[in-house]
GROMACS .gro file of C-alpha atoms in nm:
model
  419
    1MET     CA    1   0.000   0.000   0.000
    2GLY     CA    2   0.136   0.341  -0.097
    3PRO     CA    3   0.136   0.658   0.112
    4ARG     CA    4  -0.194   0.817   0.203
    5PRO     CA    5  -0.295   1.105  -0.028
    6ALA     CA    6  -0.252   1.448   0.130
    7ASP     CA    7  -0.624   1.523   0.106
    8ARG     CA    8  -0.732   1.200   0.277
    9HIS     CA    9  -0.804   1.143   0.645
   10PRO     CA   10  -0.655   0.836   0.817
   11SER     CA   11  -1.004   0.682   0.799
   12GLY     CA   12  -0.990   0.698   0.422
   13GLY     CA   13  -1.244   0.978   0.406
   14ARG     CA   14  -1.182   1.340   0.318
   15ARG     CA   15  -0.983   1.575   0.539
   16VAL     CA   16  -1.184   1.865   0.681
   17ALA     CA   17  -1.040   2.215   0.666
   18VAL     CA   18  -1.158   2.517   0.866
   19THR     CA   19  -1.171   2.813   0.627
   20GLY     CA   20  -1.386   3.062   0.820
   21ILE     CA   21  -1.433   3.163   1.184
   22GLY     CA   22  -1.672   3.410   1.344
   23VAL     CA   23  -1.733   3.477   1.714
   24LYS     CA   24  -1.959   3.691   1.926
   25SER     CA   25  -1.839   3.630   2.279
   26PRO     CA   26  -1.794   3.795   2.619
   27ALA     CA   27  -1.422   3.813   2.542
   28GLY     CA   28  -1.483   4.012   2.223
   29ASN     CA   29  -1.675   4.025   1.897
   30GLY     CA   30  -1.390   3.925   1.670
   31LEU     CA   31  -1.157   3.628   1.693
   32GLU     CA   32  -0.834   3.823   1.741
   33THR     CA   33  -0.985   4.054   2.004
   34ALA     CA   34  -1.131   3.761   2.193
   35PHE     CA   35  -0.806   3.564   2.171
   36ALA     CA   36  -0.607   3.855   2.313
   37ALA     CA   37  -0.848   3.870   2.608
   38LEU     CA   38  -0.805   3.496   2.657
   39LEU     CA   39  -0.426   3.526   2.675
   40ALA     CA   40  -0.461   3.812   2.926
   41ALA     CA   41  -0.671   3.580   3.148
   42GLY     CA   42  -0.900   3.853   3.279
   43SER     CA   43  -1.255   3.749   3.364
   44THR     CA   44  -1.537   3.920   3.174
   45ALA     CA   45  -1.797   3.863   3.446
   46THR     CA   46  -1.991   4.171   3.548
   47ARG     CA   47  -2.298   4.271   3.750
   48VAL     CA   48  -2.629   4.246   3.562
   49ASP     CA   49  -2.885   4.488   3.702
   50ARG     CA   50  -3.192   4.288   3.600
   51LEU     CA   51  -3.069   3.992   3.802
   52VAL     CA   52  -3.028   4.215   4.105
   53GLU     CA   53  -3.374   4.366   4.060
   54VAL     CA   54  -3.549   4.028   4.084
   55ASP     CA   55  -3.337   3.930   4.385
   56LEU     CA   56  -3.172   3.623   4.234
   57PRO     CA   57  -2.894   3.456   4.434
   58VAL     CA   58  -2.658   3.532   4.143
   59HIS     CA   59  -2.616   3.894   4.029
   60PHE     CA   60  -2.359   3.861   3.750
   61ALA     CA   61  -2.281   3.699   3.417
   62CYS     CA   62  -2.047   3.724   3.118
   63LEU     CA   63  -2.221   3.923   2.844
   64VAL     CA   64  -2.130   3.988   2.481
   65PRO     CA   65  -2.005   4.350   2.453
   66PRO     CA   66  -2.227   4.586   2.251
   67PHE     CA   67  -2.170   4.586   1.875
   68ASP     CA   68  -2.345   4.732   1.571
   69LEU     CA   69  -2.632   4.490   1.519
   70ASP     CA   70  -2.759   4.701   1.228
   71ALA     CA   71  -2.445   4.612   1.035
   72TYR     CA   72  -2.563   4.250   1.028
   73LEU     CA   73  -2.943   4.251   1.047
   74THR     CA   74  -3.227   4.469   0.929
   75ARG     CA   75  -3.451   4.618   1.197
   76ARG     CA   76  -3.728   4.382   1.087
   77GLU     CA   77  -3.502   4.077   1.122
   78SER     CA   78  -3.391   4.190   1.467
   79ARG     CA   79  -3.755   4.219   1.582
   80GLN     CA   80  -3.847   3.876   1.452
   81ILE     CA   81  -3.566   3.675   1.613
   82ASP     CA   82  -3.440   3.636   1.967
   83ARG     CA   83  -3.094   3.719   2.101
   84THR     CA   84  -2.958   3.367   2.060
   85THR     CA   85  -3.041   3.369   1.690
   86GLN     CA   86  -2.912   3.725   1.650
   87LEU     CA   87  -2.574   3.628   1.793
   88LEU     CA   88  -2.560   3.315   1.580
   89LEU     CA   89  -2.640   3.499   1.256
   90CYS     CA   90  -2.384   3.770   1.329
   91ALA     CA   91  -2.109   3.519   1.409
   92ALA     CA   92  -2.201   3.322   1.098
   93ALA     CA   93  -2.183   3.635   0.881
   94ASP     CA   94  -1.826   3.692   0.997
   95ALA     CA   95  -1.736   3.327   0.939
   96VAL     CA   96  -1.886   3.313   0.590
   97ALA     CA   97  -1.714   3.639   0.496
   98ASP     CA   98  -1.386   3.501   0.628
   99ALA     CA   99  -1.422   3.181   0.425
  100GLN     CA  100  -1.491   3.364   0.097
  101LEU     CA  101  -1.686   3.072  -0.047
  102PRO     CA  102  -1.699   3.078  -0.428
  103ALA     CA  103  -2.008   3.223  -0.591
  104ASP     CA  104  -2.072   2.902  -0.785
  105GLN     CA  105  -2.079   2.683  -0.470
  106ARG     CA  106  -2.367   2.436  -0.507
  107PRO     CA  107  -2.624   2.524  -0.235
  108ASP     CA  108  -2.737   2.163  -0.197
  109ARG     CA  109  -2.380   2.067  -0.099
  110VAL     CA  110  -2.361   2.324   0.182
  111GLY     CA  111  -2.510   2.228   0.519
  112VAL     CA  112  -2.582   2.403   0.848
  113GLN     CA  113  -2.508   2.223   1.174
  114ILE     CA  114  -2.576   2.419   1.494
  115GLY     CA  115  -2.578   2.327   1.862
  116THR     CA  116  -2.778   2.490   2.140
  117GLY     CA  117  -2.835   2.376   2.496
  118ILE     CA  118  -3.105   2.624   2.603
  119GLY     CA  119  -3.254   2.726   2.269
  120GLY     CA  120  -3.552   2.960   2.284
  121LEU     CA  121  -3.634   2.909   2.651
  122PRO     CA  122  -3.550   3.270   2.751
  123SER     CA  123  -3.781   3.397   2.477
  124MET     CA  124  -4.057   3.166   2.598
  125GLU     CA  125  -4.001   3.301   2.948
  126ALA     CA  126  -4.034   3.659   2.827
  127VAL     CA  127  -4.354   3.602   2.629
  128THR     CA  128  -4.507   3.404   2.914
  129LEU     CA  129  -4.443   3.691   3.154
  130SER     CA  130  -4.578   3.951   2.913
  131HIS     CA  131  -4.875   3.761   2.767
  132GLY     CA  132  -4.941   3.466   2.997
  133ASP     CA  133  -5.269   3.614   3.120
  134ARG     CA  134  -5.394   3.683   2.765
  135PRO     CA  135  -5.274   3.398   2.543
  136ARG     CA  136  -5.505   3.502   2.257
  137ASP     CA  137  -5.278   3.803   2.207
  138MET     CA  138  -4.950   3.614   2.184
  139PRO     CA  139  -4.706   3.784   1.942
  140VAL     CA  140  -4.728   3.628   1.598
  141HIS     CA  141  -4.354   3.545   1.596
  142THR     CA  142  -4.364   3.354   1.927
  143VAL     CA  143  -4.325   3.006   1.778
  144PRO     CA  144  -4.043   3.083   1.530
  145ARG     CA  145  -3.862   3.287   1.797
  146THR     CA  146  -3.869   3.005   2.050
  147MET     CA  147  -3.802   2.700   1.830
  148ALA     CA  148  -3.471   2.540   1.920
  149ASN     CA  149  -3.392   2.494   1.550
  150SER     CA  150  -3.461   2.858   1.465
  151PRO     CA  151  -3.091   2.965   1.461
  152ALA     CA  152  -2.994   2.689   1.217
  153CYS     CA  153  -3.293   2.740   0.989
  154ARG     CA  154  -3.257   3.119   0.983
  155LEU     CA  155  -2.892   3.076   0.890
  156ALA     CA  156  -2.974   2.837   0.606
  157MET     CA  157  -3.247   3.071   0.479
  158ARG     CA  158  -3.021   3.375   0.486
  159TYR     CA  159  -2.765   3.218   0.252
  160GLY     CA  160  -2.982   2.971   0.064
  161PHE     CA  161  -2.788   2.669   0.193
  162GLN     CA  162  -2.995   2.364   0.100
  163GLY     CA  163  -2.792   2.076   0.240
  164SER     CA  164  -2.848   1.903   0.573
  165CYS     CA  165  -2.973   2.159   0.828
  166THR     CA  166  -2.961   2.004   1.174
  167THR     CA  167  -2.983   2.128   1.532
  168TYR     CA  168  -2.801   1.938   1.807
  169SER     CA  169  -2.895   1.965   2.173
  170SER     CA  170  -2.652   1.773   2.390
  171ALA     CA  171  -2.654   2.025   2.675
  172CYS     CA  172  -2.315   2.190   2.725
  173ALA     CA  173  -2.161   1.963   2.460
  174SER     CA  174  -2.396   2.093   2.187
  175GLY     CA  175  -2.150   2.315   2.000
  176THR     CA  176  -1.882   2.047   1.997
  177THR     CA  177  -2.134   1.788   1.882
  178ALA     CA  178  -2.243   2.013   1.594
  179LEU     CA  179  -1.883   2.064   1.477
  180GLY     CA  180  -1.799   1.695   1.505
  181GLU     CA  181  -2.108   1.579   1.319
  182ALA     CA  182  -2.054   1.844   1.051
  183ALA     CA  183  -1.698   1.719   1.002
  184ARG     CA  184  -1.825   1.364   0.965
  185LYS     CA  185  -2.072   1.470   0.696
  186ILE     CA  186  -1.789   1.624   0.496
  187ARG     CA  187  -1.546   1.341   0.564
  188TYR     CA  188  -1.784   1.079   0.425
  189GLY     CA  189  -1.917   1.277   0.130
  190GLU     CA  190  -2.261   1.395   0.241
  191LEU     CA  191  -2.156   1.762   0.224
  192ASP     CA  192  -1.878   1.965   0.065
  193VAL     CA  193  -1.913   2.259   0.305
  194ALA     CA  194  -2.073   2.299   0.648
  195VAL     CA  195  -2.140   2.614   0.843
  196ALA     CA  196  -2.131   2.482   1.197
  197GLY     CA  197  -2.109   2.598   1.556
  198GLY     CA  198  -2.303   2.672   1.871
  199CYS     CA  199  -2.503   2.945   2.038
  200ASP     CA  200  -2.693   3.031   2.356
  201SER     CA  201  -2.805   3.340   2.541
  202ALA     CA  202  -2.937   3.214   2.872
  203VAL     CA  203  -2.891   3.514   3.103
  204SER     CA  204  -3.259   3.512   3.200
  205THR     CA  205  -3.428   3.504   3.538
  206VAL     CA  206  -3.579   3.155   3.496
  207VAL     CA  207  -3.263   2.991   3.364
  208MET     CA  208  -3.032   3.165   3.610
  209GLY     CA  209  -3.273   3.103   3.897
  210ALA     CA  210  -3.301   2.734   3.811
  211PHE     CA  211  -2.925   2.680   3.793
  212ALA     CA  212  -2.879   2.876   4.116
  213ARG     CA  213  -3.141   2.661   4.288
  214MET     CA  214  -2.926   2.358   4.199
  215ARG     CA  215  -2.626   2.531   4.360
  216ALA     CA  216  -2.441   2.494   4.032
  217MET     CA  217  -2.349   2.863   4.001
  218SER     CA  218  -2.097   3.079   4.179
  219THR     CA  219  -2.253   3.331   4.418
  220ARG     CA  220  -1.954   3.566   4.450
  221ASN     CA  221  -2.175   3.871   4.401
  222GLY     CA  222  -1.921   4.102   4.564
  223GLU     CA  223  -1.634   3.996   4.336
  224PRO     CA  224  -1.774   3.864   4.006
  225ALA     CA  225  -1.438   3.893   3.828
  226LEU     CA  226  -1.303   3.626   4.065
  227ALA     CA  227  -1.603   3.394   4.040
  228SER     CA  228  -1.513   3.170   3.744
  229ARG     CA  229  -1.205   2.976   3.855
  230PRO     CA  230  -1.175   2.637   3.683
  231PHE     CA  231  -0.985   2.374   3.883
  232ASP     CA  232  -0.910   2.620   4.162
  233ALA     CA  233  -0.932   2.497   4.521
  234ASP     CA  234  -1.176   2.777   4.604
  235ARG     CA  235  -1.419   2.728   4.313
  236ASP     CA  236  -1.787   2.741   4.400
  237GLY     CA  237  -1.973   2.707   4.070
  238PHE     CA  238  -1.989   2.820   3.710
  239VAL     CA  239  -2.060   3.167   3.573
  240MET     CA  240  -2.323   3.204   3.302
  241GLY     CA  241  -2.208   3.344   2.971
  242GLU     CA  242  -2.368   3.405   2.634
  243GLY     CA  243  -2.248   3.404   2.279
  244ALA     CA  244  -2.206   3.223   1.950
  245ALA     CA  245  -1.919   3.084   1.748
  246VAL     CA  246  -1.936   2.955   1.392
  247LEU     CA  247  -1.677   2.773   1.182
  248VAL     CA  248  -1.693   2.713   0.808
  249LEU     CA  249  -1.576   2.357   0.738
  250GLU     CA  250  -1.479   2.251   0.390
  251ARG     CA  251  -1.331   1.962   0.198
  252TRP     CA  252  -0.954   1.995   0.227
  253ASP     CA  253  -0.893   1.931  -0.141
  254THR     CA  254  -1.138   2.193  -0.266
  255ALA     CA  255  -1.022   2.448  -0.011
  256ARG     CA  256  -0.664   2.402  -0.130
  257ALA     CA  257  -0.765   2.410  -0.494
  258ARG     CA  258  -0.941   2.745  -0.462
  259GLY     CA  259  -0.658   2.900  -0.262
  260ALA     CA  260  -0.857   2.943   0.059
  261VAL     CA  261  -0.684   3.047   0.379
  262ILE     CA  262  -0.699   2.739   0.602
  263HIS     CA  263  -0.711   2.809   0.975
  264GLY     CA  264  -0.664   2.445   1.067
  265GLU     CA  265  -0.834   2.109   1.055
  266ILE     CA  266  -1.091   1.909   1.246
  267ALA     CA  267  -0.895   1.587   1.262
  268GLY     CA  268  -1.085   1.378   1.514
  269TYR     CA  269  -1.418   1.356   1.693
  270ALA     CA  270  -1.596   1.126   1.935
  271ASP     CA  271  -1.896   1.134   2.163
  272ASN     CA  272  -2.041   0.902   2.424
  273CYS     CA  273  -2.255   0.906   2.739
  274ASP     CA  274  -2.181   0.839   3.105
  275ALA     CA  275  -2.530   0.684   3.146
  276PHE     CA  276  -2.491   0.764   3.513
  277HIS     CA  277  -2.678   1.073   3.640
  278ILE     CA  278  -2.885   1.351   3.482
  279VAL     CA  279  -2.671   1.637   3.616
  280ALA     CA  280  -2.357   1.487   3.773
  281PRO     CA  281  -2.062   1.338   3.584
  282HIS     CA  282  -1.938   0.992   3.668
  283GLU     CA  283  -1.683   1.075   3.935
  284ASP     CA  284  -1.413   0.835   3.815
  285GLY     CA  285  -1.397   0.996   3.468
  286GLU     CA  286  -1.374   0.657   3.299
  287VAL     CA  287  -1.630   0.716   3.022
  288ALA     CA  288  -1.518   1.075   2.955
  289GLY     CA  289  -1.158   0.953   2.938
  290ARG     CA  290  -1.263   0.692   2.685
  291CYS     CA  291  -1.427   0.965   2.476
  292MET     CA  292  -1.095   1.150   2.464
  293GLN     CA  293  -0.914   0.833   2.358
  294LEU     CA  294  -1.171   0.767   2.085
  295ALA     CA  295  -1.133   1.120   1.945
  296ILE     CA  296  -0.755   1.087   1.938
  297ALA     CA  297  -0.781   0.747   1.769
  298ASP     CA  298  -1.030   0.889   1.518
  299ALA     CA  299  -0.762   1.141   1.419
  300GLY     CA  300  -0.515   0.857   1.364
  301LEU     CA  301  -0.298   0.982   1.650
  302SER     CA  302  -0.164   0.869   1.986
  303THR     CA  303  -0.179   1.063   2.312
  304ALA     CA  304   0.186   1.167   2.258
  305ASP     CA  305   0.074   1.371   1.955
  306ILE     CA  306  -0.151   1.601   2.162
  307GLY     CA  307   0.019   1.931   2.242
  308HIS     CA  308  -0.232   2.052   2.499
  309VAL     CA  309  -0.586   2.003   2.624
  310ASN     CA  310  -0.862   2.260   2.626
  311ALA     CA  311  -1.061   2.139   2.925
  312HIS     CA  312  -1.435   2.181   2.963
  313GLY     CA  313  -1.343   2.328   3.305
  314THR     CA  314  -1.673   2.466   3.433
  315SER     CA  315  -1.545   2.579   3.775
  316THR     CA  316  -1.777   2.341   3.958
  317LEU     CA  317  -1.639   2.103   4.217
  318LEU     CA  318  -1.766   1.775   4.069
  319ASN     CA  319  -1.715   1.848   3.698
  320ASP     CA  320  -1.359   1.973   3.729
  321ARG     CA  321  -1.263   1.683   3.955
  322ALA     CA  322  -1.415   1.424   3.720
  323GLU     CA  323  -1.255   1.585   3.414
  324ALA     CA  324  -0.911   1.590   3.576
  325ARG     CA  325  -0.947   1.219   3.648
  326ALA     CA  326  -1.060   1.160   3.290
  327ILE     CA  327  -0.758   1.345   3.149
  328ALA     CA  328  -0.529   1.146   3.378
  329ARG     CA  329  -0.691   0.822   3.260
  330CYS     CA  330  -0.643   0.921   2.898
  331PHE     CA  331  -0.284   1.047   2.915
  332GLY     CA  332  -0.136   0.861   3.210
  333ARG     CA  333   0.163   0.999   3.395
  334ARG     CA  334   0.268   1.251   3.130
  335PRO     CA  335  -0.035   1.467   3.055
  336PRO     CA  336   0.007   1.763   2.821
  337PRO     CA  337  -0.056   2.118   2.946
  338VAL     CA  338  -0.419   2.193   3.028
  339THR     CA  339  -0.610   2.520   2.996
  340ALA     CA  340  -0.974   2.617   3.054
  341VAL     CA  341  -1.138   2.905   2.869
  342LYS     CA  342  -1.438   2.954   3.097
  343GLY     CA  343  -1.236   3.141   3.355
  344VAL     CA  344  -1.243   3.430   3.105
  345THR     CA  345  -1.568   3.386   2.912
  346GLY     CA  346  -1.796   3.213   3.159
  347HIS     CA  347  -2.001   2.919   3.036
  348LEU     CA  348  -2.177   2.980   2.702
  349ILE     CA  349  -2.370   2.650   2.742
  350GLY     CA  350  -2.434   2.531   2.384
  351GLY     CA  351  -2.197   2.793   2.244
  352SER     CA  352  -1.899   2.704   2.461
  353GLY     CA  353  -1.758   2.410   2.266
  354ALA     CA  354  -1.763   2.596   1.935
  355LEU     CA  355  -1.594   2.905   2.081
  356GLU     CA  356  -1.331   2.690   2.247
  357ALA     CA  357  -1.266   2.503   1.923
  358ALA     CA  358  -1.198   2.836   1.751
  359PHE     CA  359  -0.958   2.935   2.028
  360ALA     CA  360  -0.793   2.592   2.019
  361LEU     CA  361  -0.716   2.628   1.649
  362LEU     CA  362  -0.532   2.954   1.713
  363CYS     CA  363  -0.347   2.801   2.007
  364ALA     CA  364  -0.246   2.500   1.798
  365THR     CA  365  -0.114   2.712   1.513
  366ARG     CA  366   0.060   2.976   1.723
  367GLY     CA  367   0.210   2.740   1.979
  368VAL     CA  368   0.066   2.893   2.293
  369VAL     CA  369  -0.147   2.769   2.581
  370PRO     CA  370  -0.351   3.037   2.764
  371PRO     CA  371  -0.344   3.042   3.143
  372VAL     CA  372  -0.649   2.944   3.345
  373ALA     CA  373  -0.798   3.263   3.489
  374ASN     CA  374  -0.819   3.295   3.868
  375LEU     CA  375  -0.622   2.976   3.924
  376GLY     CA  376  -0.425   2.956   4.246
  377SER     CA  377  -0.376   2.623   4.416
  378SER     CA  378  -0.566   2.325   4.278
  379PRO     CA  379  -0.662   1.991   4.430
  380GLU     CA  380  -0.626   1.847   4.079
  381ALA     CA  381  -0.264   1.961   4.035
  382ASP     CA  382  -0.135   1.608   4.098
  383LEU     CA  383  -0.345   1.478   3.805
  384VAL     CA  384  -0.310   1.742   3.535
  385ASP     CA  385  -0.058   2.006   3.427
  386LEU     CA  386  -0.263   2.324   3.464
  387VAL     CA  387  -0.129   2.641   3.301
  388SER     CA  388  -0.150   2.943   3.530
  389GLY     CA  389  -0.018   3.296   3.553
  390THR     CA  390   0.106   3.361   3.201
  391PRO     CA  391   0.065   3.190   2.861
  392ARG     CA  392   0.292   2.894   2.803
  393ALA     CA  393   0.484   2.858   2.479
  394VAL     CA  394   0.463   2.513   2.320
  395ALA     CA  395   0.542   2.365   1.982
  396PRO     CA  396   0.252   2.386   1.735
  397ALA     CA  397   0.063   2.059   1.768
  398HIS     CA  398  -0.280   1.898   1.777
  399VAL     CA  399  -0.519   2.008   2.052
  400LEU     CA  400  -0.782   1.803   2.230
  401SER     CA  401  -1.092   2.008   2.317
  402ASN     CA  402  -1.343   1.865   2.567
  403SER     CA  403  -1.712   1.935   2.624
  404PHE     CA  404  -1.926   1.758   2.881
  405GLY     CA  405  -2.295   1.822   2.945
  406PHE     CA  406  -2.584   1.734   3.171
  407GLY     CA  407  -2.713   1.385   3.103
  408GLY     CA  408  -2.354   1.260   3.087
  409GLN     CA  409  -2.309   1.389   2.730
  410ASN     CA  410  -1.940   1.377   2.638
  411ALA     CA  411  -1.796   1.514   2.314
  412CYS     CA  412  -1.433   1.570   2.218
  413LEU     CA  413  -1.261   1.723   1.917
  414VAL     CA  414  -0.903   1.693   1.797
  415LEU     CA  415  -0.800   2.008   1.611
  416ALA     CA  416  -0.487   2.034   1.399
  417PRO     CA  417  -0.284   2.349   1.336
  418ALA     CA  418  -0.284   2.516   0.998
  419SER     CA  419  -0.017   2.367   0.776
   0.00000   0.00000   0.00000
C-alpha cells in the first residue's frame, strides 16, 4: 500500500479544513480581540442589574459586549428573532465572509449544523411573563422565535444553503457535537461545506434562577471577576455566559484548490454518554476519558501527539474533579498542558464548545497555551498540568478540546494546526 494522499483522512475519508471563523463572545466580537483577552486571562464577568432587581442569588454573568447589530441585520429581522439567533447569525456572517466561499458553490452541498443547549427558553419566558394572562394576544412570531432549531434554519435561509440543516442539543456539549457531526458529513461525502457551531443566550431570570437553585453557580456577588475559577481549590460554581461561534468547514482538497486560507483542521471527533446521572458526571472519569481516547484514535494519533488540552473546566467542584481524572486516565503519567477558557468567558452553554474550538485552532497554530484565569492552588494539580499565571509557549501541535454536558453527554474534538 502506498502513502496516504494528502487530502485524505486516516479513515480513508476526506480531510476537513476550517476556512472561516466568526465569534460573538464575552471576550470580544472578533476572533483576534477575543483571543487577546483569553491570553490576558481577565474574567469578563460583570454585575447584571436585571438579576439584582429580581433578587436572584446570582447577580452577575459574562455578556457579549455591545456591537453594531444594524451592520448584520435589518430592523425587521432583529424584531423577529431572539438574542440567541441574533448572535448566531452575526457570528455566521463573519465566518462566511472570512471563508470567501466561491459564488458558484452548489447550495445543496452546503449544510448548516448548529448546537444549542437552552434554545428559545429565555424567549418563551419573556412572552409568558408579558402575555401569559392573555394567550389570545401572543405575538405572531412567538413560535419561530422560540423553536430550538430557529438559529440553524434562519442561517440556512439567509444564505440559501440547502444541504443538511440540523440542530443538536446535547446540553453543554452541543457546539462540539455540531462541529464533530458536521466534520463527519464532509469526511464521508454527504456535504462539501458545512457552516457549523453553537449558540446560547441564557442570562434570564428563569434559567439563572433554576441553575442557582441547583447550587451549580458561583454566588460571588461582591467579586464577580473572581467567580469563574476552573480547577481552583476555592471554586464554587460556574458563571453564566452568552455568545455564539461559527466555523466554516470545507473539503480539504477543494479548499486548497481554490486557494482558501486554512485556519486548521478538524482531525478527530468522538462522543459518548456516562449513562450515570442527569446532572452529575461519573466521578471516576472513565467514560469521559474513553471519549478523549476515541477522538484521538479517530484522528489517527496517539496521546503523545496532543500538544495541549482545552478542558471543559466549568469551575464546579464535581465536573472539574471528574474531568481531571478523565484526562489522567487518557494520558497517564505525562499529561500535556491543560487550559480552561471559561475562567475568562464564563459558560456559554451550547456555544462554549464551538468558541473553544476556535480558540484551540489559534493556540495550535501559534504554539501557545492560555493560562487558566483565577487559578491559584488546585486539588487536581497532581493529576493534570494546569497552566497558570502567564501563557505557556509550546510547539505547534494537535489540541484536544473537551465538552461535557448534563445527562452525561461527552464530546471531544481533535483540532490540527494550519499547515
